[in-house]
PDB file of C-alpha atoms in Angstrom:
ATOM      1  CA  MET F   1     152.265 -89.599 217.242  1.00 55.00           C
ATOM      2  CA  GLY F   2     155.517 -89.421 215.243  1.00 46.00           C
ATOM      3  CA  SER F   3     156.990 -86.042 214.502  1.00 45.00           C
ATOM      4  CA  ALA F   4     155.397 -82.736 215.672  1.00 44.00           C
ATOM      5  CA  SER F   5     154.541 -81.936 212.015  1.00 44.00           C
ATOM      6  CA  SER F   6     152.250 -84.881 211.612  1.00 63.00           C
ATOM      7  CA  MET F   7     148.606 -84.643 212.074  1.00 83.00           C
ATOM      8  CA  LEU F   8     146.684 -85.818 215.295  1.00 90.00           C
ATOM      9  CA  THR F   9     144.342 -88.701 214.764  1.00 94.00           C
ATOM     10  CA  GLN F  10     141.115 -89.322 216.652  1.00 95.00           C
ATOM     11  CA  TYR F  11     143.073 -92.326 218.543  1.00 95.00           C
ATOM     12  CA  ASP F  12     146.209 -89.796 219.000  1.00 95.00           C
ATOM     13  CA  ILE F  13     143.697 -87.412 220.856  1.00 96.00           C
ATOM     14  CA  GLU F  14     142.134 -90.115 223.002  1.00 96.00           C
ATOM     15  CA  GLU F  15     145.348 -91.402 223.860  1.00 96.00           C
ATOM     16  CA  VAL F  16     146.267 -88.136 225.183  1.00 96.00           C
ATOM     17  CA  GLN F  17     143.041 -87.603 226.820  1.00 94.00           C
ATOM     18  CA  LYS F  18     143.470 -90.699 228.802  1.00 95.00           C
ATOM     19  CA  TYR F  19     147.182 -90.163 229.649  1.00 94.00           C
ATOM     20  CA  CYS F  20     146.151 -86.822 230.965  1.00 91.00           C
ATOM     21  CA  ASN F  21     143.110 -87.918 233.049  1.00 89.00           C
ATOM     22  CA  ASN F  22     140.672 -86.616 230.634  1.00 90.00           C
ATOM     23  CA  LEU F  23     141.362 -83.120 231.909  1.00 89.00           C
ATOM     24  CA  SER F  24     141.567 -81.425 228.593  1.00 89.00           C
ATOM     25  CA  SER F  25     138.722 -81.576 225.809  1.00 90.00           C
ATOM     26  CA  GLN F  26     139.280 -82.993 222.226  1.00 93.00           C
ATOM     27  CA  GLN F  27     139.325 -79.392 221.101  1.00 93.00           C
ATOM     28  CA  GLU F  28     141.582 -78.128 223.443  1.00 91.00           C
ATOM     29  CA  ILE F  29     144.005 -81.111 222.762  1.00 94.00           C
ATOM     30  CA  VAL F  30     143.952 -80.139 219.163  1.00 94.00           C
ATOM     31  CA  SER F  31     144.591 -76.326 220.154  1.00 92.00           C
ATOM     32  CA  LEU F  32     147.379 -77.190 222.379  1.00 92.00           C
ATOM     33  CA  TYR F  33     148.934 -79.660 219.460  1.00 95.00           C
ATOM     34  CA  GLN F  34     148.738 -76.598 216.967  1.00 93.00           C
ATOM     35  CA  ARG F  35     150.534 -74.616 219.800  1.00 91.00           C
ATOM     36  CA  PHE F  36     153.159 -77.312 220.519  1.00 94.00           C
ATOM     37  CA  CYS F  37     153.874 -77.529 216.945  1.00 94.00           C
ATOM     38  CA  HIS F  38     154.530 -73.831 216.733  1.00 92.00           C
ATOM     39  CA  LEU F  39     156.812 -73.865 219.431  1.00 92.00           C
ATOM     40  CA  ASP F  40     158.720 -76.831 218.335  1.00 93.00           C
ATOM     41  CA  HIS F  41     160.662 -74.990 215.804  1.00 89.00           C
ATOM     42  CA  ASN F  42     162.900 -77.771 214.277  1.00 87.00           C
ATOM     43  CA  ALA F  43     159.916 -80.309 214.407  1.00 90.00           C
ATOM     44  CA  LYS F  44     161.704 -82.509 216.773  1.00 92.00           C
ATOM     45  CA  GLY F  45     159.070 -83.648 218.602  1.00 93.00           C
ATOM     46  CA  PHE F  46     159.727 -81.981 221.870  1.00 93.00           C
ATOM     47  CA  ILE F  47     159.976 -78.496 222.915  1.00 92.00           C
ATOM     48  CA  SER F  48     163.269 -77.272 224.621  1.00 90.00           C
ATOM     49  CA  ALA F  49     163.709 -74.624 227.310  1.00 86.00           C
ATOM     50  CA  ASP F  50     164.500 -72.000 225.069  1.00 86.00           C
ATOM     51  CA  GLU F  51     161.571 -72.717 222.743  1.00 89.00           C
ATOM     52  CA  PHE F  52     159.326 -72.301 225.985  1.00 83.00           C
ATOM     53  CA  LEU F  53     160.900 -69.254 226.625  1.00 83.00           C
ATOM     54  CA  SER F  54     159.537 -68.010 223.277  1.00 83.00           C
ATOM     55  CA  VAL F  55     156.132 -67.535 225.069  1.00 80.00           C
ATOM     56  CA  PRO F  56     156.012 -64.197 226.474  1.00 78.00           C
ATOM     57  CA  GLU F  57     153.538 -65.260 229.358  1.00 74.00           C
ATOM     58  CA  PHE F  58     155.995 -67.915 230.188  1.00 76.00           C
ATOM     59  CA  SER F  59     159.194 -65.795 229.716  1.00 74.00           C
ATOM     60  CA  MET F  60     157.671 -63.079 232.108  1.00 76.00           C
ATOM     61  CA  ASN F  61     156.654 -65.712 234.919  1.00 75.00           C
ATOM     62  CA  PRO F  62     158.786 -64.909 238.027  1.00 73.00           C
ATOM     63  CA  LEU F  63     158.934 -68.703 238.534  1.00 75.00           C
ATOM     64  CA  SER F  64     160.167 -69.462 234.900  1.00 78.00           C
ATOM     65  CA  GLN F  65     163.663 -70.566 235.552  1.00 77.00           C
ATOM     66  CA  LYS F  66     162.130 -73.210 238.037  1.00 78.00           C
ATOM     67  CA  LEU F  67     159.594 -74.237 235.428  1.00 80.00           C
ATOM     68  CA  LEU F  68     162.000 -74.373 232.727  1.00 81.00           C
ATOM     69  CA  LYS F  69     163.628 -77.474 234.619  1.00 80.00           C
ATOM     70  CA  MET F  70     160.280 -79.075 234.536  1.00 82.00           C
ATOM     71  CA  VAL F  71     159.741 -78.435 231.026  1.00 82.00           C
ATOM     72  CA  ASP F  72     162.703 -78.922 228.995  1.00 85.00           C
ATOM     73  CA  GLY F  73     162.360 -81.648 226.550  1.00 90.00           C
ATOM     74  CA  LEU F  74     158.718 -82.455 226.785  1.00 91.00           C
ATOM     75  CA  ASN F  75     156.954 -84.357 223.965  1.00 94.00           C
ATOM     76  CA  PHE F  76     153.669 -83.635 223.087  1.00 95.00           C
ATOM     77  CA  LYS F  77     151.598 -86.055 225.737  1.00 94.00           C
ATOM     78  CA  ASP F  78     153.900 -84.558 228.532  1.00 92.00           C
ATOM     79  CA  PHE F  79     153.544 -81.280 227.458  1.00 91.00           C
ATOM     80  CA  VAL F  80     149.499 -81.512 227.730  1.00 92.00           C
ATOM     81  CA  ALA F  81     150.036 -83.333 231.004  1.00 90.00           C
ATOM     82  CA  PHE F  82     152.130 -80.352 232.502  1.00 87.00           C
ATOM     83  CA  LEU F  83     149.474 -78.063 231.557  1.00 86.00           C
ATOM     84  CA  SER F  84     146.786 -80.243 232.953  1.00 87.00           C
ATOM     85  CA  ALA F  85     147.559 -79.308 236.217  1.00 83.00           C
ATOM     86  CA  PHE F  86     146.379 -75.684 235.529  1.00 80.00           C
ATOM     87  CA  SER F  87     143.109 -76.709 234.009  1.00 82.00           C
ATOM     88  CA  ALA F  88     139.913 -75.841 235.543  1.00 81.00           C
ATOM     89  CA  ASN F  89     139.241 -79.391 235.752  1.00 85.00           C
ATOM     90  CA  ALA F  90     142.372 -80.338 237.575  1.00 85.00           C
ATOM     91  CA  SER F  91     141.850 -81.547 241.138  1.00 84.00           C
ATOM     92  CA  GLU F  92     143.190 -79.461 244.048  1.00 80.00           C
ATOM     93  CA  GLN F  93     145.654 -82.385 244.552  1.00 82.00           C
ATOM     94  CA  GLN F  94     147.093 -82.100 241.227  1.00 84.00           C
ATOM     95  CA  LYS F  95     147.377 -78.332 241.377  1.00 81.00           C
ATOM     96  CA  ILE F  96     149.220 -78.712 244.769  1.00 82.00           C
ATOM     97  CA  GLU F  97     151.582 -81.667 243.464  1.00 86.00           C
ATOM     98  CA  MET F  98     152.414 -79.247 240.770  1.00 84.00           C
ATOM     99  CA  ILE F  99     153.369 -76.478 243.394  1.00 82.00           C
ATOM    100  CA  PHE F 100     155.206 -79.091 245.243  1.00 88.00           C
ATOM    101  CA  LYS F 101     157.506 -79.912 242.013  1.00 88.00           C
ATOM    102  CA  VAL F 102     158.212 -76.272 241.535  1.00 84.00           C
ATOM    103  CA  TYR F 103     159.412 -75.984 245.369  1.00 84.00           C
ATOM    104  CA  ASP F 104     161.167 -79.244 245.357  1.00 89.00           C
ATOM    105  CA  SER F 105     164.228 -77.585 243.230  1.00 78.00           C
ATOM    106  CA  ASP F 106     166.553 -80.352 243.722  1.00 82.00           C
ATOM    107  CA  ARG F 107     164.013 -83.270 243.139  1.00 85.00           C
ATOM    108  CA  ASN F 108     164.482 -85.210 246.330  1.00 91.00           C
ATOM    109  CA  GLY F 109     160.794 -85.458 247.352  1.00 94.00           C
ATOM    110  CA  LYS F 110     161.320 -82.816 250.079  1.00 93.00           C
ATOM    111  CA  VAL F 111     160.745 -79.261 250.537  1.00 91.00           C
ATOM    112  CA  PHE F 112     163.040 -77.425 252.856  1.00 91.00           C
ATOM    113  CA  TYR F 113     162.757 -74.186 254.299  1.00 91.00           C
ATOM    114  CA  LYS F 114     165.422 -72.509 251.876  1.00 90.00           C
ATOM    115  CA  ASP F 115     163.118 -73.588 248.828  1.00 88.00           C
ATOM    116  CA  MET F 116     160.137 -71.930 250.096  1.00 86.00           C
ATOM    117  CA  LEU F 117     161.881 -68.873 250.860  1.00 88.00           C
ATOM    118  CA  GLN F 118     163.592 -68.855 247.485  1.00 85.00           C
ATOM    119  CA  VAL F 119     160.313 -69.148 245.767  1.00 80.00           C
ATOM    120  CA  MET F 120     158.926 -66.251 248.131  1.00 82.00           C
ATOM    121  CA  VAL F 121     161.675 -64.383 246.826  1.00 85.00           C
ATOM    122  CA  ASP F 122     161.010 -65.072 243.048  1.00 81.00           C
ATOM    123  CA  LEU F 123     157.468 -64.048 243.685  1.00 76.00           C
ATOM    124  CA  SER F 124     157.643 -61.229 245.531  1.00 80.00           C
ATOM    125  CA  GLY F 125     161.126 -59.339 244.154  1.00 79.00           C
ATOM    126  CA  SER F 126     162.077 -56.415 245.969  1.00 80.00           C
ATOM    127  CA  PHE F 127     158.639 -55.422 247.202  1.00 84.00           C
ATOM    128  CA  ILE F 128     159.299 -56.900 250.537  1.00 86.00           C
ATOM    129  CA  SER F 129     162.195 -57.213 252.558  1.00 91.00           C
ATOM    130  CA  ASP F 130     164.198 -60.500 253.402  1.00 91.00           C
ATOM    131  CA  HIS F 131     162.899 -59.950 257.058  1.00 93.00           C
ATOM    132  CA  GLN F 132     159.357 -59.681 255.703  1.00 92.00           C
ATOM    133  CA  ARG F 133     159.625 -63.071 253.860  1.00 90.00           C
ATOM    134  CA  GLU F 134     160.979 -64.937 256.607  1.00 91.00           C
ATOM    135  CA  HIS F 135     158.387 -63.729 259.490  1.00 91.00           C
ATOM    136  CA  VAL F 136     155.723 -64.625 256.700  1.00 87.00           C
ATOM    137  CA  LEU F 137     156.883 -68.026 256.018  1.00 86.00           C
ATOM    138  CA  ASN F 138     158.084 -68.685 259.766  1.00 88.00           C
ATOM    139  CA  GLN F 139     154.262 -67.597 260.926  1.00 86.00           C
ATOM    140  CA  LEU F 140     152.756 -69.861 257.852  1.00 81.00           C
ATOM    141  CA  LEU F 141     154.978 -73.171 259.227  1.00 85.00           C
ATOM    142  CA  LYS F 142     154.014 -72.403 262.658  1.00 86.00           C
ATOM    143  CA  GLU F 143     150.241 -72.217 261.945  1.00 81.00           C
ATOM    144  CA  ALA F 144     150.650 -75.620 260.139  1.00 82.00           C
ATOM    145  CA  GLY F 145     152.668 -77.054 263.002  1.00 86.00           C
ATOM    146  CA  TYR F 146     156.126 -76.963 261.383  1.00 87.00           C
ATOM    147  CA  THR F 147     159.282 -75.199 262.114  1.00 89.00           C
ATOM    148  CA  LYS F 148     162.221 -73.532 260.429  1.00 90.00           C
ATOM    149  CA  ASP F 149     164.360 -76.747 260.656  1.00 92.00           C
ATOM    150  CA  SER F 150     161.185 -79.014 259.349  1.00 89.00           C
ATOM    151  CA  PHE F 151     160.706 -80.362 255.521  1.00 90.00           C
ATOM    152  CA  LEU F 152     157.735 -80.999 253.986  1.00 90.00           C
ATOM    153  CA  THR F 153     157.067 -84.186 251.903  1.00 93.00           C
ATOM    154  CA  LEU F 154     154.402 -84.122 249.252  1.00 91.00           C
ATOM    155  CA  ASP F 155     151.851 -85.791 251.710  1.00 89.00           C
ATOM    156  CA  ASN F 156     152.609 -82.779 254.273  1.00 86.00           C
ATOM    157  CA  PHE F 157     152.522 -80.121 251.693  1.00 82.00           C
ATOM    158  CA  ILE F 158     149.054 -81.546 250.577  1.00 80.00           C
ATOM    159  CA  LYS F 159     147.813 -81.351 253.959  1.00 77.00           C
ATOM    160  CA  VAL F 160     149.300 -77.542 254.545  1.00 73.00           C
ATOM    161  CA  LEU F 161     147.936 -76.174 251.263  1.00 71.00           C
ATOM    162  CA  GLY F 162     144.621 -78.658 251.024  1.00 63.00           C
ATOM    163  CA  GLN F 163     143.033 -76.127 253.056  1.00 58.00           C
ATOM    164  CA  SER F 164     143.726 -73.127 250.882  1.00 54.00           C
ATOM    165  CA  ASN F 165     141.349 -72.186 247.925  1.00 52.00           C
ATOM    166  CA  LEU F 166     144.017 -72.467 245.037  1.00 49.00           C
ATOM    167  CA  LYS F 167     143.118 -70.522 242.201  1.00 52.00           C
ATOM    168  CA  MET F 168     145.652 -71.952 239.572  1.00 51.00           C
ATOM    169  CA  GLU F 169     144.295 -72.082 236.065  1.00 51.00           C
ATOM    170  CA  VAL F 170     145.054 -71.293 232.544  1.00 52.00           C
ATOM    171  CA  GLU F 171     142.335 -71.295 229.825  1.00 56.00           C
ATOM    172  CA  VAL F 172     143.384 -73.020 226.655  1.00 54.00           C
ATOM    173  CA  PRO F 173     142.114 -70.963 223.767  1.00 57.00           C
ATOM    174  CA  ILE F 174     139.982 -72.786 221.116  1.00 59.00           C
ATOM    175  CA  ASP F 175     141.107 -71.883 218.092  1.00 58.00           C
TER     176      ASP F 175
END
């Protein structure tokens, strides 16, 4: 695919589709490529965390600091793969895996109570007290058969969240 300023070929589009499990249409990939090139200010072929922050929707997201760790230095294929988890075509497991990566802030394959609590703090801000957050999280863990001292692996996380009806989608505008 070369530099970000080059044109996408049909082969490139199909390669990205295959890399991303065919979750994006060819039109979506072309639109994402245009967005990627727009974000890649210096045409380096990857997007930095600072460039991601130039997207207002991203910079206003309460989890943006956690997401920045995941997106810093993405090339185009990885950019599309990252966004694929938010596709309407993504499976529930793919969406849960993305959420797990957000919670697993130290990338050790385990989500601890403190990790879950921190995401709840990020999402709720000052709208609920620390005590209320802890109560909600303790109740959720108890219902799932875990305690405050437990940690969740990806498989555990999938079991816990797999029963929820996740609505984690972003529509890719077709230019």
